[in-house]
PDB file of C-alpha atoms and ligand atoms in Angstrom:
ATOM      1  CA  MET A  28      -2.744 -24.197  60.396  1.00 56.00           C
ATOM      2  CA  ASN A  29      -1.914 -22.290  57.142  1.00 67.00           C
ATOM      3  CA  SER A  30      -4.660 -21.225  54.706  1.00 72.00           C
ATOM      4  CA  PRO A  31      -4.736 -22.491  51.497  1.00 81.00           C
ATOM      5  CA  THR A  32      -2.447 -20.052  49.225  1.00 87.00           C
ATOM      6  CA  ILE A  33      -3.599 -17.761  46.600  1.00 89.00           C
ATOM      7  CA  ARG A  34      -1.859 -17.971  43.727  1.00 89.00           C
ATOM      8  CA  ARG A  35      -1.692 -15.644  40.596  1.00 88.00           C
ATOM      9  CA  ARG A  36      -0.696 -16.416  37.155  1.00 86.00           C
ATOM     10  CA  GLY A  37       1.103 -13.596  35.259  1.00 92.00           C
ATOM     11  CA  LEU A  38      -0.413 -11.347  32.770  1.00 96.00           C
ATOM     12  CA  MET A  39       0.532  -9.993  29.324  1.00 97.00           C
ATOM     13  CA  LEU A  40       0.097  -6.218  29.416  1.00 98.00           C
ATOM     14  CA  VAL A  41       0.119  -4.996  25.595  1.00 98.00           C
ATOM     15  CA  LEU A  42       1.054  -1.389  24.996  1.00 97.00           C
ATOM     16  CA  SER A  43       0.378  -0.336  20.997  1.00 97.00           C
ATOM     17  CA  SER A  44       0.122   3.132  19.496  1.00 96.00           C
ATOM     18  CA  PRO A  45       1.196   4.719  16.486  1.00 92.00           C
ATOM     19  CA  SER A  46       4.956   5.992  16.611  1.00 84.00           C
ATOM     20  CA  GLY A  47       5.315   8.799  18.788  1.00 84.00           C
ATOM     21  CA  ALA A  48       2.447   8.672  20.812  1.00 90.00           C
ATOM     22  CA  GLY A  49       4.273   8.452  23.637  1.00 89.00           C
ATOM     23  CA  LYS A  50       4.493   4.876  24.059  1.00 93.00           C
ATOM     24  CA  THR A  51       7.908   4.440  24.821  1.00 90.00           C
ATOM     25  CA  SER A  52       7.889   6.885  27.821  1.00 93.00           C
ATOM     26  CA  VAL A  53       4.756   5.345  29.303  1.00 97.00           C
ATOM     27  CA  ALA A  54       6.154   1.867  28.921  1.00 96.00           C
ATOM     28  CA  ARG A  55       9.953   2.967  30.829  1.00 95.00           C
ATOM     29  CA  ALA A  56       7.894   4.991  33.548  1.00 97.00           C
ATOM     30  CA  LEU A  57       5.905   1.867  34.312  1.00 97.00           C
ATOM     31  CA  LEU A  58       8.525  -0.454  34.395  1.00 96.00           C
ATOM     32  CA  GLN A  59      10.292   1.550  36.732  1.00 97.00           C
ATOM     33  CA  ARG A  60       7.388   2.112  38.931  1.00 96.00           C
ATOM     34  CA  ASP A  61       6.484  -1.459  39.299  1.00 95.00           C
ATOM     35  CA  PRO A  62       8.962  -4.071  40.330  1.00 91.00           C
ATOM     36  CA  ALA A  63       6.541  -6.892  39.404  1.00 92.00           C
ATOM     37  CA  LEU A  64       6.555  -5.844  35.781  1.00 96.00           C
ATOM     38  CA  THR A  65       8.916  -6.848  32.970  1.00 94.00           C
ATOM     39  CA  LEU A  66       9.662  -5.941  29.842  1.00 96.00           C
ATOM     40  CA  SER A  67       9.490  -8.620  26.733  1.00 97.00           C
ATOM     41  CA  VAL A  68      12.670  -7.714  25.335  1.00 97.00           C
ATOM     42  CA  SER A  69      11.753  -8.213  21.212  1.00 98.00           C
ATOM     43  CA  ALA A  70      14.439  -8.957  18.505  1.00 98.00           C
ATOM     44  CA  THR A  71      14.737  -6.963  15.609  1.00 98.00           C
ATOM     45  CA  THR A  72      16.767  -6.339  12.379  1.00 98.00           C
ATOM     46  CA  ARG A  73      16.656  -2.816  12.310  1.00 96.00           C
ATOM     47  CA  LYS A  74      19.945  -0.866  13.426  1.00 96.00           C
ATOM     48  CA  PRO A  75      20.183   0.890  17.217  1.00 96.00           C
ATOM     49  CA  ARG A  76      19.216   4.649  17.477  1.00 91.00           C
ATOM     50  CA  PRO A  77      21.816   6.581  19.690  1.00 91.00           C
ATOM     51  CA  GLY A  78      21.427   5.636  23.376  1.00 93.00           C
ATOM     52  CA  GLU A  79      19.722   2.221  22.751  1.00 95.00           C
ATOM     53  CA  VAL A  80      21.210  -0.937  24.429  1.00 96.00           C
ATOM     54  CA  ASP A  81      21.735  -4.185  23.054  1.00 98.00           C
ATOM     55  CA  GLY A  82      19.740  -6.814  25.141  1.00 97.00           C
ATOM     56  CA  LYS A  83      17.831  -4.050  27.068  1.00 95.00           C
ATOM     57  CA  ASP A  84      15.840  -1.947  24.256  1.00 94.00           C
ATOM     58  CA  TYR A  85      15.944  -4.678  21.818  1.00 97.00           C
ATOM     59  CA  HIS A  86      17.873  -7.962  20.770  1.00 98.00           C
ATOM     60  CA  PHE A  87      19.481  -6.473  17.586  1.00 98.00           C
ATOM     61  CA  VAL A  88      20.081  -9.423  15.196  1.00 98.00           C
ATOM     62  CA  SER A  89      20.961  -9.927  11.769  1.00 98.00           C
ATOM     63  CA  ALA A  90      18.352 -10.607   8.766  1.00 98.00           C
ATOM     64  CA  GLU A  91      19.755 -14.426   9.077  1.00 98.00           C
ATOM     65  CA  THR A  92      19.520 -14.724  12.721  1.00 98.00           C
ATOM     66  CA  PHE A  93      16.126 -13.437  12.626  1.00 98.00           C
ATOM     67  CA  LYS A  94      14.730 -15.980  10.160  1.00 98.00           C
ATOM     68  CA  GLY A  95      16.962 -18.799  12.251  1.00 98.00           C
ATOM     69  CA  MET A  96      14.664 -17.796  15.064  1.00 98.00           C
ATOM     70  CA  VAL A  97      11.441 -18.112  13.062  1.00 98.00           C
ATOM     71  CA  GLU A  98      12.206 -21.508  11.644  1.00 98.00           C
ATOM     72  CA  LYS A  99      13.326 -22.771  15.076  1.00 98.00           C
ATOM     73  CA  ASP A 100       9.712 -21.634  16.290  1.00 97.00           C
ATOM     74  CA  GLU A 101      11.398 -19.425  18.969  1.00 98.00           C
ATOM     75  CA  PHE A 102       8.834 -16.283  18.803  1.00 98.00           C
ATOM     76  CA  LEU A 103       5.650 -15.863  20.356  1.00 97.00           C
ATOM     77  CA  GLU A 104       4.715 -13.507  17.473  1.00 98.00           C
ATOM     78  CA  HIS A 105       6.583 -12.165  14.963  1.00 98.00           C
ATOM     79  CA  ALA A 106       5.776  -9.288  12.411  1.00 98.00           C
ATOM     80  CA  HIS A 107       7.250  -6.777   9.772  1.00 96.00           C
ATOM     81  CA  VAL A 108       6.991  -3.273  10.771  1.00 91.00           C
ATOM     82  CA  PHE A 109       8.799  -0.287   8.902  1.00 83.00           C
ATOM     83  CA  GLY A 110      10.186  -2.133   6.669  1.00 89.00           C
ATOM     84  CA  HIS A 111      12.034  -4.443   9.433  1.00 96.00           C
ATOM     85  CA  SER A 112      11.265  -7.432  11.152  1.00 98.00           C
ATOM     86  CA  TYR A 113      10.486  -7.753  15.019  1.00 98.00           C
ATOM     87  CA  GLY A 114       9.232 -10.460  17.150  1.00 98.00           C
ATOM     88  CA  THR A 115       8.560 -11.370  20.908  1.00 98.00           C
ATOM     89  CA  PRO A 116      10.882 -14.180  22.387  1.00 98.00           C
ATOM     90  CA  ALA A 117       8.632 -17.222  23.311  1.00 97.00           C
ATOM     91  CA  GLN A 118      10.816 -18.539  26.295  1.00 96.00           C
ATOM     92  CA  PRO A 119      11.303 -15.794  28.897  1.00 95.00           C
ATOM     93  CA  VAL A 120       7.489 -14.789  28.786  1.00 95.00           C
ATOM     94  CA  MET A 121       6.055 -18.507  29.459  1.00 92.00           C
ATOM     95  CA  GLU A 122       8.640 -18.811  32.157  1.00 92.00           C
ATOM     96  CA  ALA A 123       7.530 -15.207  33.747  1.00 92.00           C
ATOM     97  CA  LEU A 124       3.778 -16.326  33.026  1.00 89.00           C
ATOM     98  CA  GLU A 125       4.295 -19.435  35.040  1.00 86.00           C
ATOM     99  CA  GLN A 126       6.188 -17.431  38.114  1.00 88.00           C
ATOM    100  CA  GLY A 127       3.099 -14.999  38.455  1.00 88.00           C
ATOM    101  CA  ARG A 128       5.382 -12.391  36.929  1.00 93.00           C
ATOM    102  CA  ASP A 129       3.628  -9.793  34.612  1.00 96.00           C
ATOM    103  CA  ILE A 130       4.988  -9.079  31.274  1.00 97.00           C
ATOM    104  CA  LEU A 131       4.862  -5.811  29.634  1.00 98.00           C
ATOM    105  CA  PHE A 132       4.664  -5.920  25.696  1.00 97.00           C
ATOM    106  CA  ASP A 133       5.709  -2.821  23.171  1.00 96.00           C
ATOM    107  CA  VAL A 134       4.114  -4.361  19.838  1.00 96.00           C
ATOM    108  CA  ASP A 135       2.355  -3.216  16.894  1.00 95.00           C
ATOM    109  CA  TRP A 136      -1.314  -4.509  16.204  1.00 96.00           C
ATOM    110  CA  GLN A 137      -0.236  -7.349  14.482  1.00 97.00           C
ATOM    111  CA  GLY A 138       1.483  -8.681  17.181  1.00 98.00           C
ATOM    112  CA  THR A 139      -1.246  -8.153  19.398  1.00 98.00           C
ATOM    113  CA  GLN A 140      -3.514  -9.997  17.401  1.00 98.00           C
ATOM    114  CA  GLN A 141      -0.959 -13.015  17.097  1.00 98.00           C
ATOM    115  CA  LEU A 142      -0.481 -12.603  21.234  1.00 97.00           C
ATOM    116  CA  ARG A 143      -4.251 -12.498  21.438  1.00 97.00           C
ATOM    117  CA  GLY A 144      -4.498 -15.656  19.307  1.00 96.00           C
ATOM    118  CA  ARG A 145      -1.766 -17.875  21.259  1.00 93.00           C
ATOM    119  CA  ALA A 146      -3.043 -16.387  24.878  1.00 92.00           C
ATOM    120  CA  PRO A 147      -6.281 -14.861  24.963  1.00 94.00           C
ATOM    121  CA  LYS A 148      -6.952 -15.293  28.839  1.00 92.00           C
ATOM    122  CA  ASP A 149      -3.602 -13.667  29.455  1.00 94.00           C
ATOM    123  CA  LEU A 150      -3.629 -10.913  27.455  1.00 97.00           C
ATOM    124  CA  VAL A 151      -4.825  -7.500  28.823  1.00 98.00           C
ATOM    125  CA  SER A 152      -4.412  -4.751  25.777  1.00 98.00           C
ATOM    126  CA  VAL A 153      -4.324  -1.080  25.975  1.00 98.00           C
ATOM    127  CA  PHE A 154      -4.228   1.183  22.835  1.00 98.00           C
ATOM    128  CA  LEU A 155      -2.623   5.311  23.240  1.00 97.00           C
ATOM    129  CA  LEU A 156      -3.839   7.781  20.820  1.00 97.00           C
ATOM    130  CA  PRO A 157      -2.188  11.013  20.445  1.00 95.00           C
ATOM    131  CA  PRO A 158      -4.193  14.070  21.229  1.00 94.00           C
ATOM    132  CA  SER A 159      -4.295  15.080  17.732  1.00 93.00           C
ATOM    133  CA  ILE A 160      -2.303  14.582  14.346  1.00 90.00           C
ATOM    134  CA  GLU A 161      -0.585  18.023  14.894  1.00 91.00           C
ATOM    135  CA  GLU A 162       0.801  16.729  18.262  1.00 89.00           C
ATOM    136  CA  LEU A 163       1.797  12.936  16.680  1.00 90.00           C
ATOM    137  CA  GLU A 164       3.779  15.194  14.170  1.00 87.00           C
ATOM    138  CA  LYS A 165       5.372  17.365  16.631  1.00 86.00           C
ATOM    139  CA  ARG A 166       6.791  14.811  18.631  1.00 84.00           C
ATOM    140  CA  LEU A 167       7.890  12.570  15.969  1.00 81.00           C
ATOM    141  CA  ARG A 168       9.977  15.761  14.844  1.00 80.00           C
ATOM    142  CA  ALA A 169      10.951  16.598  18.170  1.00 78.00           C
ATOM    143  CA  ARG A 170      12.982  13.048  18.311  1.00 69.00           C
ATOM    144  CA  ALA A 171      14.748  14.032  15.545  1.00 59.00           C
ATOM    145  CA  GLN A 172      16.306  10.865  15.455  1.00 66.00           C
ATOM    146  CA  ASP A 173      15.167   9.430  12.199  1.00 67.00           C
ATOM    147  CA  SER A 174      15.670  11.191   8.507  1.00 78.00           C
ATOM    148  CA  ASP A 175      12.761  13.210   6.969  1.00 81.00           C
ATOM    149  CA  GLU A 176      11.448  10.314   4.727  1.00 82.00           C
ATOM    150  CA  VAL A 177      11.399   7.997   7.871  1.00 78.00           C
ATOM    151  CA  VAL A 178       9.228  10.476   9.674  1.00 81.00           C
ATOM    152  CA  ARG A 179       7.035  10.784   6.295  1.00 84.00           C
ATOM    153  CA  GLY A 180       6.716   7.135   6.213  1.00 81.00           C
ATOM    154  CA  ARG A 181       5.793   6.890   9.786  1.00 79.00           C
ATOM    155  CA  MET A 182       3.090   9.488   9.940  1.00 86.00           C
ATOM    156  CA  ALA A 183       1.132   7.697   6.886  1.00 86.00           C
ATOM    157  CA  LYS A 184       1.556   4.593   9.188  1.00 86.00           C
ATOM    158  CA  ALA A 185       0.308   6.150  12.035  1.00 90.00           C
ATOM    159  CA  THR A 186      -3.316   6.455  10.606  1.00 89.00           C
ATOM    160  CA  ASP A 187      -2.907   2.395   9.489  1.00 92.00           C
ATOM    161  CA  GLU A 188      -2.164   1.662  13.144  1.00 93.00           C
ATOM    162  CA  MET A 189      -4.410   4.031  14.673  1.00 95.00           C
ATOM    163  CA  SER A 190      -7.510   2.204  12.756  1.00 95.00           C
ATOM    164  CA  HIS A 191      -7.108  -0.987  15.245  1.00 97.00           C
ATOM    165  CA  TRP A 192      -8.086   0.871  17.969  1.00 96.00           C
ATOM    166  CA  ALA A 193     -11.049  -0.902  18.535  1.00 97.00           C
ATOM    167  CA  GLU A 194      -9.701  -4.171  18.629  1.00 97.00           C
ATOM    168  CA  TYR A 195      -7.907  -3.194  22.193  1.00 98.00           C
ATOM    169  CA  ASP A 196      -9.592  -3.950  25.621  1.00 98.00           C
ATOM    170  CA  TYR A 197      -8.739  -0.415  26.804  1.00 98.00           C
ATOM    171  CA  VAL A 198      -8.277   2.976  25.059  1.00 98.00           C
ATOM    172  CA  ILE A 199      -6.394   5.929  26.571  1.00 98.00           C
ATOM    173  CA  VAL A 200      -6.091   9.647  24.911  1.00 97.00           C
ATOM    174  CA  ASN A 201      -2.175  10.133  25.907  1.00 96.00           C
ATOM    175  CA  ARG A 202      -2.997  13.894  26.740  1.00 95.00           C
ATOM    176  CA  ASP A 203      -0.677  14.102  29.644  1.00 96.00           C
ATOM    177  CA  LEU A 204       1.949  11.725  30.406  1.00 96.00           C
ATOM    178  CA  GLU A 205       1.212  11.509  33.935  1.00 97.00           C
ATOM    179  CA  GLU A 206      -2.355  10.689  33.988  1.00 98.00           C
ATOM    180  CA  THR A 207      -1.868   8.351  30.892  1.00 98.00           C
ATOM    181  CA  ILE A 208       0.765   6.244  33.254  1.00 98.00           C
ATOM    182  CA  ALA A 209      -1.981   6.588  36.334  1.00 98.00           C
ATOM    183  CA  GLY A 210      -4.534   5.059  33.779  1.00 98.00           C
ATOM    184  CA  VAL A 211      -2.288   2.053  32.574  1.00 98.00           C
ATOM    185  CA  GLN A 212      -1.286   1.624  36.465  1.00 98.00           C
ATOM    186  CA  SER A 213      -4.874   1.103  37.123  1.00 98.00           C
ATOM    187  CA  ILE A 214      -5.963  -0.912  34.556  1.00 98.00           C
ATOM    188  CA  LEU A 215      -2.779  -3.275  35.914  1.00 97.00           C
ATOM    189  CA  LEU A 216      -3.966  -3.133  39.411  1.00 96.00           C
ATOM    190  CA  ALA A 217      -7.886  -4.031  38.617  1.00 97.00           C
ATOM    191  CA  GLU A 218      -6.399  -7.171  36.110  1.00 97.00           C
ATOM    192  CA  ARG A 219      -4.343  -8.540  38.704  1.00 95.00           C
ATOM    193  CA  HIS A 220      -7.545  -8.690  41.013  1.00 94.00           C
ATOM    194  CA  ARG A 221      -9.413 -10.630  38.186  1.00 94.00           C
ATOM    195  CA  ASN A 222     -11.303 -13.423  39.267  1.00 92.00           C
ATOM    196  CA  GLN A 223     -10.437 -15.968  36.852  1.00 89.00           C
ATOM    197  CA  ARG A 224      -6.680 -14.707  37.097  1.00 89.00           C
ATOM    198  CA  GLN A 225      -6.385 -16.048  40.870  1.00 91.00           C
ATOM    199  CA  GLU A 226      -5.703 -19.834  41.734  1.00 90.00           C
ATOM    200  CA  GLY A 227      -6.454 -21.435  44.717  1.00 92.00           C
ATOM    201  CA  LEU A 228      -9.959 -19.141  45.689  1.00 93.00           C
ATOM    202  CA  PHE A 229     -11.790 -22.363  45.917  1.00 93.00           C
ATOM    203  CA  ALA A 230      -9.605 -23.627  48.566  1.00 93.00           C
ATOM    204  CA  PHE A 231      -9.371 -20.397  50.286  1.00 94.00           C
ATOM    205  CA  VAL A 232     -12.792 -19.606  50.664  1.00 94.00           C
ATOM    206  CA  SER A 233     -13.944 -23.348  51.750  1.00 94.00           C
ATOM    207  CA  GLU A 234     -11.381 -22.761  54.358  1.00 93.00           C
ATOM    208  CA  LEU A 235     -12.683 -19.328  55.354  1.00 93.00           C
ATOM    209  CA  CYS A 236     -16.003 -20.780  55.568  1.00 94.00           C
ATOM    210  CA  ALA A 237     -15.301 -23.947  57.283  1.00 92.00           C
ATOM    211  CA  GLY A 238     -13.828 -22.186  60.012  1.00 78.00           C
ATOM    212  CA  ARG A 239     -16.966 -20.183  61.184  1.00 67.00           C
TER     213      ARG A 239
HETATM  214  N1  GDP B 306       4.834  -7.221  16.107  1.00 76.73           N
HETATM  215  C1  GDP B 306       5.498  -6.791  16.927  1.00 76.73           C
HETATM  216  N2  GDP B 306       6.113  -5.655  16.679  1.00 76.73           N
HETATM  217  C2  GDP B 306       6.794  -4.733  17.503  1.00 76.73           C
HETATM  218  C3  GDP B 306       7.666  -5.886  18.515  1.00 76.73           C
HETATM  219  N3  GDP B 306       8.385  -5.018  19.045  1.00 76.73           N
HETATM  220  C4  GDP B 306       8.352  -3.636  18.685  1.00 76.73           C
HETATM  221  N4  GDP B 306       7.330  -3.684  17.565  1.00 76.73           N
HETATM  222  C5  GDP B 306       6.619  -2.519  17.220  1.00 76.73           C
HETATM  223  O1  GDP B 306       7.407  -2.128  16.112  1.00 76.73           O
HETATM  224  C6  GDP B 306       7.234  -0.785  15.826  1.00 76.73           C
HETATM  225  C7  GDP B 306       8.529   0.184  15.561  1.00 76.73           C
HETATM  226  O2  GDP B 306       9.246   0.259  16.758  1.00 76.73           O
HETATM  227  P1  GDP B 306      10.590   1.005  16.977  1.00 76.73           P
HETATM  228  O3  GDP B 306      11.340   0.631  15.720  1.00 76.73           O
HETATM  229  O4  GDP B 306      11.336   0.452  18.259  1.00 76.73           O
HETATM  230  O5  GDP B 306      10.263   2.228  16.757  1.00 76.73           O
HETATM  231  P2  GDP B 306       8.983   3.137  17.458  1.00 76.73           P
HETATM  232  O6  GDP B 306       7.763   3.722  16.777  1.00 76.73           O
HETATM  233  O7  GDP B 306       9.649   4.869  17.783  1.00 76.73           O
HETATM  234  O8  GDP B 306       9.158   2.431  18.625  1.00 76.73           O
HETATM  235  C8  GDP B 306       6.342   0.005  17.260  1.00 76.73           C
HETATM  236  O9  GDP B 306       4.931   0.106  16.631  1.00 76.73           O
HETATM  237  C9  GDP B 306       6.477  -1.280  18.377  1.00 76.73           C
HETATM  238  O10 GDP B 306       5.578  -1.491  18.870  1.00 76.73           O
HETATM  239  C10 GDP B 306       7.585  -7.063  18.722  1.00 76.73           C
HETATM  240  O11 GDP B 306       8.404  -7.934  18.901  1.00 76.73           O
HETATM  241  N5  GDP B 306       6.535  -7.651  17.608  1.00 76.73           N
HETATM  242 MG1   MG B 307       9.005   2.235  20.782  1.00 76.73          MG
END
Protein backbone atom coordinates (compact mmCIF):
# COMPACT_ATOMS: atom_id res chain seq x y z
CA MET A 1 0.00 0.00 0.00
CA ASN A 2 1.24 3.48 -0.84
CA SER A 3 1.77 5.80 2.09
CA PRO A 4 -0.18 9.07 1.93
CA THR A 5 1.72 11.76 0.08
CA ILE A 6 3.03 14.89 1.73
CA ARG A 7 2.56 17.90 -0.51
CA ARG A 8 4.12 21.25 0.02
CA ARG A 9 2.71 24.60 -0.96
CA GLY A 10 5.30 26.81 -2.65
CA LEU A 11 6.74 29.70 -0.68
CA MET A 12 7.42 33.30 -1.62
CA LEU A 13 11.03 34.28 -0.92
CA VAL A 14 11.47 38.04 -0.94
CA LEU A 15 14.91 39.63 -1.20
CA SER A 16 15.16 43.34 -0.52
CA SER A 17 18.11 45.65 -0.07
CA PRO A 18 19.20 49.13 -0.99
CA SER A 19 20.35 49.46 -4.58
CA GLY A 20 23.93 48.17 -4.84
CA ALA A 21 24.00 45.88 -1.80
CA GLY A 22 24.46 42.84 -4.03
CA LYS A 23 20.89 41.63 -4.27
CA THR A 24 20.96 40.93 -8.01
CA SER A 25 24.13 38.79 -7.73
CA VAL A 26 22.65 36.84 -4.84
CA ALA A 27 19.36 36.32 -6.69
CA ARG A 28 21.14 35.17 -9.85
CA ALA A 29 23.23 32.61 -7.93
CA LEU A 30 20.21 31.25 -6.05
CA LEU A 31 18.29 30.75 -9.29
CA GLN A 32 21.25 29.02 -10.94
CA ARG A 33 21.85 26.64 -8.05
CA ASP A 34 18.26 25.78 -7.16
CA PRO A 35 16.09 24.42 -9.98
CA ALA A 36 13.02 24.44 -7.67
CA LEU A 37 13.22 28.23 -7.45
CA THR A 38 11.86 30.54 -10.15
CA LEU A 39 12.08 34.30 -10.44
CA SER A 40 9.01 36.49 -10.45
CA VAL A 41 9.65 38.69 -13.47
CA SER A 42 8.34 42.18 -12.70
CA ALA A 43 6.89 44.66 -15.14
CA THR A 44 8.55 48.08 -15.14
CA THR A 45 8.28 51.37 -16.99
CA ARG A 46 12.04 52.00 -16.70
CA LYS A 47 14.24 51.57 -19.76
CA PRO A 48 16.35 48.40 -20.10
CA ARG A 49 20.02 48.71 -19.12
CA PRO A 50 22.66 47.26 -21.44
CA GLY A 51 22.56 43.48 -21.14
CA GLU A 52 19.06 43.29 -19.69
CA VAL A 53 16.68 41.02 -21.56
CA ASP A 54 12.96 41.74 -21.95
CA GLY A 55 10.90 38.95 -20.40
CA LYS A 56 13.87 37.64 -18.40
CA ASP A 57 15.08 40.52 -16.24
CA TYR A 58 11.87 42.54 -16.49
CA HIS A 59 8.88 42.93 -18.73
CA PHE A 60 9.72 46.38 -20.06
CA VAL A 61 6.42 48.14 -20.70
CA SER A 62 5.13 51.62 -21.48
CA ALA A 63 3.41 53.76 -18.85
CA GLU A 64 0.09 53.17 -20.63
CA THR A 65 0.50 49.40 -20.64
CA PHE A 66 1.43 49.49 -16.95
CA LYS A 67 -1.63 51.59 -16.14
CA GLY A 68 -3.83 49.13 -18.03
CA MET A 69 -2.39 46.23 -16.02
CA VAL A 70 -3.16 48.09 -12.77
CA GLU A 71 -6.72 48.77 -13.91
CA LYS A 72 -7.25 45.13 -14.87
CA ASP A 73 -5.97 44.14 -11.40
CA GLU A 74 -3.21 42.03 -12.92
CA PHE A 75 -0.62 42.87 -10.23
CA LEU A 76 -0.10 41.16 -6.89
CA GLU A 77 1.59 44.38 -5.80
CA HIS A 78 2.95 47.46 -7.48
CA ALA A 79 4.89 50.53 -6.42
CA HIS A 80 6.73 53.61 -7.58
CA VAL A 81 10.53 53.40 -7.15
CA PHE A 82 13.09 55.99 -8.37
CA GLY A 83 10.51 57.65 -10.57
CA HIS A 84 9.40 54.47 -12.33
CA SER A 85 6.58 52.00 -11.84
CA TYR A 86 7.29 48.38 -10.89
CA GLY A 87 4.78 45.59 -10.41
CA THR A 88 4.54 41.83 -9.83
CA PRO A 89 2.21 40.03 -12.28
CA ALA A 90 -0.10 37.88 -10.13
CA GLN A 91 -0.93 34.93 -12.36
CA PRO A 92 2.46 33.19 -12.66
CA VAL A 93 2.96 33.49 -8.90
CA MET A 94 -0.39 31.93 -8.01
CA GLU A 95 0.18 29.05 -10.44
CA ALA A 96 3.63 28.33 -9.05
CA LEU A 97 2.49 28.34 -5.42
CA GLU A 98 -0.28 25.86 -6.16
CA GLN A 99 2.18 23.61 -7.97
CA GLY A 100 4.50 23.66 -4.97
CA ARG A 101 7.18 25.71 -6.70
CA ASP A 102 9.00 28.45 -4.80
CA ILE A 103 9.21 31.98 -6.15
CA LEU A 104 11.96 34.53 -5.67
CA PHE A 105 10.99 38.20 -5.58
CA ASP A 106 13.39 41.10 -6.05
CA VAL A 107 11.12 43.86 -4.76
CA ASP A 108 11.48 46.89 -2.50
CA TRP A 109 10.01 47.38 1.00
CA GLN A 110 6.72 48.66 -0.41
CA GLY A 111 6.30 45.50 -2.47
CA THR A 112 7.20 43.33 0.54
CA GLN A 113 4.56 45.03 2.69
CA GLN A 114 1.91 44.47 0.03
CA LEU A 115 2.89 40.83 -0.51
CA ARG A 116 2.79 40.26 3.25
CA GLY A 117 -0.73 41.71 3.29
CA ARG A 118 -1.84 39.42 0.46
CA ALA A 119 -0.19 36.15 1.55
CA PRO A 120 1.33 36.37 5.05
CA LYS A 121 1.72 32.59 5.46
CA ASP A 122 3.49 32.09 2.14
CA LEU A 123 6.00 34.89 2.62
CA VAL A 124 9.61 34.53 3.77
CA SER A 125 11.46 37.84 3.69
CA VAL A 126 15.19 38.49 3.69
CA PHE A 127 16.86 41.89 3.88
CA LEU A 128 20.44 42.37 2.67
CA LEU A 129 22.54 45.15 4.18
CA PRO A 130 25.82 46.47 2.75
CA PRO A 131 28.84 46.18 5.10
CA SER A 132 29.27 49.98 5.08
CA ILE A 133 27.98 53.08 3.31
CA GLU A 134 31.39 53.51 1.59
CA GLU A 135 31.13 49.99 0.20
CA LEU A 136 27.61 50.70 -1.03
CA GLU A 137 28.70 53.82 -2.89
CA LYS A 138 31.71 51.99 -4.35
CA ARG A 139 29.47 49.22 -5.69
CA LEU A 140 27.04 51.70 -7.19
CA ARG A 141 29.84 53.57 -8.96
CA ALA A 142 31.62 50.41 -10.11
CA ARG A 143 28.49 49.42 -11.94
CA ALA A 144 28.82 52.69 -13.88
CA GLN A 145 25.68 52.15 -15.88
CA ASP A 146 23.87 55.06 -14.36
CA SER A 147 24.63 58.77 -14.49
CA ASP A 148 26.14 60.61 -11.48
CA GLU A 149 22.81 62.14 -10.74
CA VAL A 150 21.09 58.75 -10.65
CA VAL A 151 23.84 57.36 -8.38
CA ARG A 152 23.38 60.31 -5.99
CA GLY A 153 19.64 59.79 -5.99
CA ARG A 154 20.07 56.10 -5.23
CA MET A 155 22.50 56.82 -2.38
CA ALA A 156 19.86 59.07 -0.82
CA LYS A 157 17.21 56.40 -1.36
CA ALA A 158 19.45 53.72 0.21
CA THR A 159 19.00 55.20 3.69
CA ASP A 160 15.25 55.19 3.21
CA GLU A 161 15.18 51.56 2.02
CA MET A 162 17.49 50.45 4.87
CA SER A 163 15.18 52.00 7.48
CA HIS A 164 12.77 49.10 6.79
CA TRP A 165 15.17 46.31 7.83
CA ALA A 166 13.17 45.48 10.99
CA GLU A 167 10.08 44.46 8.98
CA TYR A 168 11.93 41.44 7.54
CA ASP A 169 12.11 37.87 8.90
CA TYR A 170 15.86 37.60 8.22
CA VAL A 171 18.68 40.14 7.89
CA ILE A 172 22.08 39.38 6.32
CA VAL A 173 25.03 41.77 6.11
CA ASN A 174 26.52 41.04 2.69
CA ARG A 175 30.26 40.99 3.55
CA ASP A 176 31.04 38.02 1.39
CA LEU A 177 28.91 37.01 -1.59
CA GLU A 178 29.38 33.23 -1.14
CA GLU A 179 28.54 33.40 2.56
CA THR A 180 25.46 35.47 1.83
CA ILE A 181 24.27 33.00 -0.82
CA ALA A 182 24.83 30.11 1.61
CA GLY A 183 22.86 32.01 4.24
CA VAL A 184 19.85 32.52 1.99
CA GLN A 185 20.02 28.87 0.82
CA SER A 186 19.90 27.72 4.46
CA ILE A 187 16.89 29.93 5.12
CA LEU A 188 15.14 28.46 2.08
CA LEU A 189 15.95 24.89 3.12
CA ALA A 190 14.69 25.43 6.67
CA GLU A 191 11.52 27.22 5.58
CA ARG A 192 10.66 24.37 3.19
CA HIS A 193 10.46 22.07 6.21
CA ARG A 194 8.12 24.27 8.20
CA ASN A 195 5.36 22.24 9.77
CA GLN A 196 2.54 24.47 8.47
CA ARG A 197 3.86 24.41 4.93
CA GLN A 198 3.50 20.65 4.49
CA GLU A 199 0.06 19.29 3.65
CA GLY A 200 -0.85 15.67 4.37
CA LEU A 201 1.29 15.22 7.47
CA PHE A 202 -1.73 14.12 9.53
CA ALA A 203 -2.55 11.27 7.18
CA PHE A 204 1.12 10.37 6.84
CA VAL A 205 1.68 10.13 10.58
CA SER A 206 -1.64 8.29 11.16
CA GLU A 207 -0.50 5.64 8.74
CA LEU A 208 2.96 5.46 10.32
CA CYS A 209 1.34 4.87 13.70
CA ALA A 210 -1.30 2.44 12.37
CA GLY A 211 1.42 0.31 10.79
CA ARG A 212 3.05 -0.37 14.18
N1 LIG B 1 7.55 46.91 -5.31
C1 LIG B 1 8.29 46.43 -6.30
N2 LIG B 1 9.59 46.75 -6.37
C2 LIG B 1 10.31 46.24 -7.39
C3 LIG B 1 9.74 45.39 -8.39
N3 LIG B 1 10.71 45.05 -9.27
C4 LIG B 1 11.83 45.64 -8.84
N4 LIG B 1 11.62 46.36 -7.71
C5 LIG B 1 12.58 47.14 -6.92
O1 LIG B 1 12.84 48.36 -7.58
C6 LIG B 1 14.15 48.80 -7.22
C7 LIG B 1 14.89 49.25 -8.46
O2 LIG B 1 15.17 48.15 -9.28
P1 LIG B 1 16.08 48.29 -10.58
O3 LIG B 1 15.51 49.40 -11.43
O4 LIG B 1 16.22 46.96 -11.21
O5 LIG B 1 17.47 48.83 -10.05
P2 LIG B 1 18.47 48.19 -8.99
O6 LIG B 1 18.25 48.97 -7.74
O7 LIG B 1 19.80 48.38 -9.58
O8 LIG B 1 18.11 46.75 -8.81
C8 LIG B 1 14.81 47.63 -6.49
O9 LIG B 1 14.79 47.91 -5.09
C9 LIG B 1 13.93 46.45 -6.80
O10 LIG B 1 13.92 45.51 -5.77
C10 LIG B 1 8.35 45.08 -8.27
O11 LIG B 1 7.74 44.35 -9.06
N5 LIG B 1 7.68 45.63 -7.22
MG1 LIG C 1 17.98 44.77 -9.05
